[in-house]
Amino acid sequence: MTVHITRHGDASDGGTDAVGGRLSRVDGPAKITGAARYAVEQHLQGLAYAVLVESTIAAGKVQSIDATEARAAPGVLLVLTPDNAMPLKTASDWFGNTPPDVPYCPLARDIIFSGQHVAAVVAETFEQAVAAAALVKVAYDETPAIVDLNDPKAGDGIPIDAMTKEWGDASAAFTAAPVRICSAYTTPREYQVPMEPHGLIAAWQGDRLTVWEPSQWLDGMARTYAEWFAIPFENVRLVAPYVGGGFGSKALALSHGAIAASAAKMLGRPVKLVMTRPQTFTGYGGRASTRQTLALGADAEGRIQSIVHRGVNETSMDGMWVEPLGSTTAIMYAAPNFSSRQNVVRVNTVTPGAMRAPGENPSAFGIESAIDELAYEVGIDPLEIRLRNYAEQDPHTRKAWSTRQLREAFAAGAERFGWSKRTAAPRSMRDGNHLVGWGVAAGTYPVRRAYGEAMVRILADGSVEVESSSIDMGQGTYTILAQTAAETLGVPVEQVSVKLGDSHFARAGVTGGSRLAGVMTGAVFKAAGQALDELIGLALSDPRSPFETLQANTLSVRGGRIASPRGEGPELSIAELMSKLGRDSIEAKGDTMPANSTLEERYKNYTTIAMALPHTEGDYSRYSWCAHFVEVRVDEDFGTVRVSRVVSAMDCGRLYNPKLAESQWKGGIIMGIGQALLEEGIVDRRHGRIVNNNLGDYLVPTNADIPDIEVISVGIPDLHSSALGGKGAGEVGIVGVAPAIANAVFHATGKRVRDLPITLEKLI
Amino acid sequence: MRNFSYLRATSTEAARRAAALPGAMLLAGGTTLIDLAKCGVAEPDTLVDISHLKGLDRIEIDEHGATIGALARMSHVADNAEIKSRFPAISEALWQAASAQLRNMATIGGNLMQRTRCPYFRDPSNFSACNKRQPDSGCAAIGGVTRGHAVLGTSEACIAMYPGDLATALVAFDATVHLDERQMPVDAFFLLPGTTPQREHPLEPGEMITAISLPASAAARRSTYLKVRDRQSYEFAAASAAVGLELEADGRTIRDLRVALGGVATKPWRARAVEDALKGKVLEEETVRQASRLAVEGAVDHGANHYKIELAPRVVARAILKMGEAA
Ligand SMILES: Cc1cc2nc3c(=O)[nH]c(=O)nc-3n(C[C@H](O)[C@H](O)[C@H](O)COP(=O)(O)OP(=O)(O)OC[C@H]3O[C@@H](n4cnc5c(N)ncnc54)[C@H](O)[C@@H]3O)c2cc1C
Ligand code: SF4
């Protein structure tokens, strides 16, 4: 549990605390001074340490585990193998689908990927556990592995009918089109690599389990732990006061969590388990590798007649991860004929997972590269072709856009970037040894909506507390919820403290799909409104209140002081009023669920994603949008690509805090630069194993790789998307960056790179 | 648990004696050694800490050359004004290496001794075959992921690339490595893998680097270190070149030229063929590009590292041409 006293930012913030103000991150000082204590930094009495033993083969069976030496090693408390592991139950999936009553063992006998957990060693100290883990001898029966999508044994995969999107007659229209292009695009395995690795401390008190664990979804993970151990949901408490980045990887309880919690139960001691950096490449899934083919047919002016899209992504042997590759494809342009289908191929990998804009991101790499190719084929400007094919409504559902400021984004971005000065021909802009290229691409991400809950408490001293089991992984939840409560209650933001990251607080759904800000500002707005109503109600009706005699209908609060709207009668601070009322606190737990929701529905809403509201519900289709303009410099001799300028215009509706939104966009753009130029999990094809599983070899951008990035907001409030008019801002920024860079590289060099990342050997 | 003892040496002499014992290793900045110990590659029984020893961190420069103590920090050497003006390639090689934090910890002696980044070498629990780690166990890299491996100086036993930047610049300028009782040219300090890739230096047990010396030269004064990589910073070289140039009085004929390659060979690689081909020639782009191809004579690729054969001569040519312009 953490309390942040909010503070005004410096003068550059523009000084406004209310929703829409550029308040600096209220958790910033705690983080930069080291005062912030992360989940696994709790000091517990009697803490024991667990270390994982992982499979060194990619496919086969564990023949035997010899743990004799490990058990005898100094300090060892327990060696956990499938033979002595606690019987657990299989938990439901994130839709809440309850599986058949089958046992679950987080340690594998059947090996389906390299790096799978096969045993764990628990010892008095971390060093003892590490040493003993190296003594565990595992014998395997190895069988041939399917290493990746390109493995000849991989086949075409399983068709996912739910992904099929078709209208018109796409193949006939393609054949008939006067201009046609057809290309294949691939993206490799990419990894979230959050700074804070995954890990947890698990502690039992009887049949109550407390887990300190970085999490993007305390309630969802608590549900999984409860189901594994067959204890009531209420008996599990998840705590994650700060989260050091997640990017999609921290939303679900994972097998290492089950291992640590089992060990803690068996030993009757708290157990800490933290993954090593290499383990974070196989302990859970990064972005699946993908392959797409796109056939675009157009008329001579570049108006698209048909899009035929086929996508494939990898998944594991036992899990089904679908990376929706047709998601951006289907909505970006007005195509009268369209066909998109997708297969999923099983390979020997850990089940891939969510990573910033799953689906939309690789999908955009395909369509936004392909339309660029089409522009050159037709001989028109890459920006012009996008405007010629502008989708005035959702081409898939045929619904009106709630808001779509993409045309405005193109215009604002082009203006700031100076796009009109671009010379059309590839290799036509040179600066010494550098070939200069300008590229553009658009991006989008749906507005995922859900119901939220929050507790707002007005205290005797006039301060306000907000509580929620939602989390802050750096995106600014602490800050915007303080701003929302301050604005709704009419108090200065310094008077608001926000407590997050404890599953015993008012419940919250997943922090994923860019939904949290919209959901939680709505919930706090509602709860704070209820608290205010109660305060005003008491002020008007309680005989101890100086307002009781005023005969007013309502009162208003400004700057923490309460008075009648027209100013007649007394004016008191909230603290004075609370004192007169004799109240310690006024609290309201508000939620945005339909009033008649059952307890079961509420539970389901916060612990599964089954009740998320479709972004195309009702009459509207709701998306965030963006347009990226990128300049690259390619060294002609060396093939090295450096991004020298980025201007991105973003439509995320109303911004709750522009400073935080801009940080999210820039973070996404930086991650997109990494995706375009650096990031790739490299598989040793003989062993089916990622060999660059560390931050020395899996390259993410450094500051030196990042140019000045200019972001421009072109959004307008979108009340179809959220209570306060915002659309998701966390993920859309990465979407379209990689194709914008690839397009710029083509403009610079005349070489079209269709497989990411664009490393130097592809250009020399 | 793997215990080891830690010994804080009181003098160079004491360090040498302690380091001569079986299982003992010198500890300087620790940025390589502790990393390798965590990977399970280095398994010292005794760590002999020399990082605090006095006198070994000096940088002395006069008109004849420079002497750099083995314990001088990378960042100090890179920042030294005299090094910058008399040996710009040395300074540039250092500041393009690793990260600011590492350069502040790491020493010059430790830098020379850094080990290959071959991923198979660094992961004993998954890959048992590595001749460098375990003689005669095989080589897991051959046939595997080889994008970062060497194309020059390889053997059937090992194709690991020597990743250091500084040593590349040192071989270009004929530096000498000073051990306690003897000294040798830096080129001889690095061994080719041959059939014994586990033996990287001709050091006897307990021998310690005390300093590196560099003779002053006109070529060293007009020198540069060009490092090419996908990431702008904090990455080892895809290919690099240390180049020094001296022109005749006519300002166009090459009198002296030094060329060494990094990122492509099993040891810091002096490219004498390029030097010999260009000495006495007029410095012209086409001539330089032609001659630079000689840098990769005899190169052998292993698939994914083929690009290095293409890239290295271009890096060499660019560095020479850049020095030609830097009158
Ligand atoms: C992430 C990362 C990135 C890096 N990137 C680069 C790069 O781009 N370019 C580059 O050149 N380097 C790079 N390095 C390597 C870095 O420069 C070396 O780790 C560092 O120079 C080693 O110095 P140290 O003092 O820390 O050595 P230590 O780790 O203390 O010692 C290294 C080895 O040298 C031995 N040793 C130390 N001193 C002596 C001595 N006086 N005599 C004999 N033996 C001795 C030790 O016994 C040990 O075997 C990188 C390192 C890391 C971890
Ligand atoms: S290349 Fe050398 S270091 Fe790498 S695995 Fe082979 S023998 Fe070992």
PDB file of C-alpha atoms in Angstrom, chain A residues 54-57 73-74 114-115 125 127-128 131-132 433-434 635-642 677-678 682-687 689-702 704-705 758-761 763-764, chain B residues 1-3 38 117-120 122-123 125-127 139-147 226-236 238-239 285 289 304 306-319 321:
ATOM      1  CA  GLU A  54      14.680 -25.028 -16.709  1.00  0.00           C
ATOM      2  CA  SER A  55      14.636 -27.469 -19.576  1.00  0.00           C
ATOM      3  CA  THR A  56      17.632 -27.390 -21.871  1.00  0.00           C
ATOM      4  CA  ILE A  57      15.801 -29.154 -24.693  1.00  0.00           C
ATOM      5  CA  ALA A  73      23.516 -29.009  -0.531  1.00  0.00           C
ATOM      6  CA  PRO A  74      23.920 -26.413   2.237  1.00  0.00           C
ATOM      7  CA  SER A 114      13.477 -24.792 -24.143  1.00  0.00           C
ATOM      8  CA  GLY A 115      13.485 -22.930 -20.864  1.00  0.00           C
ATOM      9  CA  THR A 125      19.697 -17.825   0.885  1.00  0.00           C
ATOM     10  CA  GLU A 127      23.109 -17.958  -3.347  1.00  0.00           C
ATOM     11  CA  GLN A 128      22.521 -21.371  -1.822  1.00  0.00           C
ATOM     12  CA  ALA A 131      24.232 -23.241  -6.312  1.00  0.00           C
ATOM     13  CA  ALA A 132      21.912 -26.135  -5.519  1.00  0.00           C
ATOM     14  CA  ASN A 433      27.525   9.486 -46.990  1.00  0.00           C
ATOM     15  CA  HIS A 434      23.966   9.439 -45.776  1.00  0.00           C
ATOM     16  CA  ASP A 635      24.893   5.152 -44.262  1.00  0.00           C
ATOM     17  CA  GLU A 636      25.324   3.992 -47.820  1.00  0.00           C
ATOM     18  CA  ASP A 637      28.488   2.018 -47.129  1.00  0.00           C
ATOM     19  CA  PHE A 638      27.536   0.497 -43.812  1.00  0.00           C
ATOM     20  CA  GLY A 639      23.807  -0.054 -44.098  1.00  0.00           C
ATOM     21  CA  THR A 640      23.276   1.433 -40.645  1.00  0.00           C
ATOM     22  CA  VAL A 641      19.962   3.209 -40.173  1.00  0.00           C
ATOM     23  CA  ARG A 642      19.495   6.081 -37.750  1.00  0.00           C
ATOM     24  CA  LEU A 677      15.775  -1.517 -36.274  1.00  0.00           C
ATOM     25  CA  LEU A 678      16.982  -3.704 -33.423  1.00  0.00           C
ATOM     26  CA  ILE A 682      17.331 -15.083 -32.359  1.00  0.00           C
ATOM     27  CA  VAL A 683      16.669 -18.812 -32.307  1.00  0.00           C
ATOM     28  CA  ASP A 684      19.341 -21.449 -32.505  1.00  0.00           C
ATOM     29  CA  ARG A 685      17.558 -23.709 -34.943  1.00  0.00           C
ATOM     30  CA  ARG A 686      19.296 -26.858 -33.722  1.00  0.00           C
ATOM     31  CA  HIS A 687      18.243 -26.348 -30.125  1.00  0.00           C
ATOM     32  CA  ARG A 689      16.431 -21.882 -28.044  1.00  0.00           C
ATOM     33  CA  ILE A 690      16.662 -18.096 -27.957  1.00  0.00           C
ATOM     34  CA  VAL A 691      20.369 -17.321 -27.680  1.00  0.00           C
ATOM     35  CA  ASN A 692      20.271 -13.545 -27.223  1.00  0.00           C
ATOM     36  CA  ASN A 693      18.278 -13.799 -24.018  1.00  0.00           C
ATOM     37  CA  ASN A 694      19.890 -10.889 -22.201  1.00  0.00           C
ATOM     38  CA  LEU A 695      20.052  -7.134 -22.469  1.00  0.00           C
ATOM     39  CA  GLY A 696      23.589  -7.188 -23.847  1.00  0.00           C
ATOM     40  CA  ASP A 697      22.417  -9.096 -26.908  1.00  0.00           C
ATOM     41  CA  TYR A 698      18.689  -8.331 -27.215  1.00  0.00           C
ATOM     42  CA  LEU A 699      19.019  -4.744 -28.241  1.00  0.00           C
ATOM     43  CA  VAL A 700      16.576  -2.021 -27.324  1.00  0.00           C
ATOM     44  CA  PRO A 701      17.224   1.605 -28.253  1.00  0.00           C
ATOM     45  CA  THR A 702      19.591   3.692 -26.155  1.00  0.00           C
ATOM     46  CA  ALA A 704      21.753   7.836 -28.581  1.00  0.00           C
ATOM     47  CA  ASP A 705      19.325   6.094 -30.949  1.00  0.00           C
ATOM     48  CA  ILE A 758      16.087  -3.636 -40.516  1.00  0.00           C
ATOM     49  CA  THR A 759      19.648  -4.538 -39.534  1.00  0.00           C
ATOM     50  CA  LEU A 760      22.645  -3.391 -41.494  1.00  0.00           C
ATOM     51  CA  GLU A 761      23.271  -6.620 -43.404  1.00  0.00           C
ATOM     52  CA  LEU A 763      21.026  -2.922 -46.632  1.00  0.00           C
ATOM     53  CA  ILE A 764      24.673  -3.379 -47.584  1.00  0.00           C
TER      54      ILE A 764
ATOM     55  CA  MET B   1      27.292 -23.216  -2.637  1.00  0.00           C
ATOM     56  CA  ARG B   2      30.428 -22.315  -4.566  1.00  0.00           C
ATOM     57  CA  ASN B   3      32.593 -20.529  -2.080  1.00  0.00           C
ATOM     58  CA  LYS B  38      27.472 -15.185 -12.717  1.00  0.00           C
ATOM     59  CA  ARG B 117      30.790 -12.485 -26.311  1.00  0.00           C
ATOM     60  CA  CYS B 118      30.053 -15.781 -28.122  1.00  0.00           C
ATOM     61  CA  PRO B 119      26.617 -16.669 -26.674  1.00  0.00           C
ATOM     62  CA  TYR B 120      27.501 -20.356 -26.483  1.00  0.00           C
ATOM     63  CA  ARG B 122      28.535 -17.581 -22.048  1.00  0.00           C
ATOM     64  CA  ASP B 123      25.827 -20.201 -21.435  1.00  0.00           C
ATOM     65  CA  SER B 125      24.150 -24.715 -18.597  1.00  0.00           C
ATOM     66  CA  ASN B 126      22.582 -24.953 -22.037  1.00  0.00           C
ATOM     67  CA  PHE B 127      25.567 -25.542 -24.285  1.00  0.00           C
ATOM     68  CA  CYS B 139      32.122 -25.848 -30.703  1.00  0.00           C
ATOM     69  CA  ALA B 140      28.417 -25.141 -30.323  1.00  0.00           C
ATOM     70  CA  ALA B 141      28.660 -21.972 -32.389  1.00  0.00           C
ATOM     71  CA  ILE B 142      29.634 -23.612 -35.649  1.00  0.00           C
ATOM     72  CA  GLY B 143      26.346 -24.401 -37.342  1.00  0.00           C
ATOM     73  CA  GLY B 144      24.445 -22.205 -34.914  1.00  0.00           C
ATOM     74  CA  VAL B 145      23.849 -18.472 -34.513  1.00  0.00           C
ATOM     75  CA  THR B 146      26.997 -16.880 -35.931  1.00  0.00           C
ATOM     76  CA  ARG B 147      26.026 -13.305 -36.729  1.00  0.00           C
ATOM     77  CA  LEU B 226      35.533   4.098 -36.502  1.00  0.00           C
ATOM     78  CA  LYS B 227      33.026   1.709 -34.973  1.00  0.00           C
ATOM     79  CA  VAL B 228      30.021   0.487 -36.950  1.00  0.00           C
ATOM     80  CA  ARG B 229      27.053  -1.199 -35.286  1.00  0.00           C
ATOM     81  CA  ASP B 230      23.295  -1.382 -35.510  1.00  0.00           C
ATOM     82  CA  ARG B 231      22.792   0.393 -32.219  1.00  0.00           C
ATOM     83  CA  GLN B 232      24.318   3.830 -31.932  1.00  0.00           C
ATOM     84  CA  SER B 233      25.797   3.170 -28.509  1.00  0.00           C
ATOM     85  CA  TYR B 234      26.472   0.357 -26.050  1.00  0.00           C
ATOM     86  CA  GLU B 235      26.992  -2.400 -28.580  1.00  0.00           C
ATOM     87  CA  PHE B 236      30.030  -4.309 -29.706  1.00  0.00           C
ATOM     88  CA  ALA B 238      29.836  -5.215 -36.258  1.00  0.00           C
ATOM     89  CA  ALA B 239      33.111  -4.026 -37.741  1.00  0.00           C
ATOM     90  CA  GLU B 285      39.126   7.305 -52.973  1.00  0.00           C
ATOM     91  CA  ARG B 289      38.650   1.401 -51.574  1.00  0.00           C
ATOM     92  CA  ALA B 304      25.076 -15.145 -40.858  1.00  0.00           C
ATOM     93  CA  HIS B 306      29.073 -13.048 -44.111  1.00  0.00           C
ATOM     94  CA  TYR B 307      28.190  -9.367 -44.073  1.00  0.00           C
ATOM     95  CA  LYS B 308      31.323  -8.654 -42.044  1.00  0.00           C
ATOM     96  CA  ILE B 309      33.453  -9.516 -45.080  1.00  0.00           C
ATOM     97  CA  GLU B 310      31.571  -6.909 -47.085  1.00  0.00           C
ATOM     98  CA  LEU B 311      31.448  -4.384 -44.278  1.00  0.00           C
ATOM     99  CA  ALA B 312      34.979  -4.393 -42.868  1.00  0.00           C
ATOM    100  CA  PRO B 313      36.753  -3.054 -45.990  1.00  0.00           C
ATOM    101  CA  ARG B 314      34.188  -0.271 -46.245  1.00  0.00           C
ATOM    102  CA  VAL B 315      34.844   0.706 -42.649  1.00  0.00           C
ATOM    103  CA  VAL B 316      38.581   0.704 -43.284  1.00  0.00           C
ATOM    104  CA  ALA B 317      38.197   2.796 -46.442  1.00  0.00           C
ATOM    105  CA  ARG B 318      35.956   5.329 -44.715  1.00  0.00           C
ATOM    106  CA  ALA B 319      38.385   5.710 -41.833  1.00  0.00           C
ATOM    107  CA  LEU B 321      39.476   8.729 -46.267  1.00  0.00           C
TER     108      LEU B 321
END
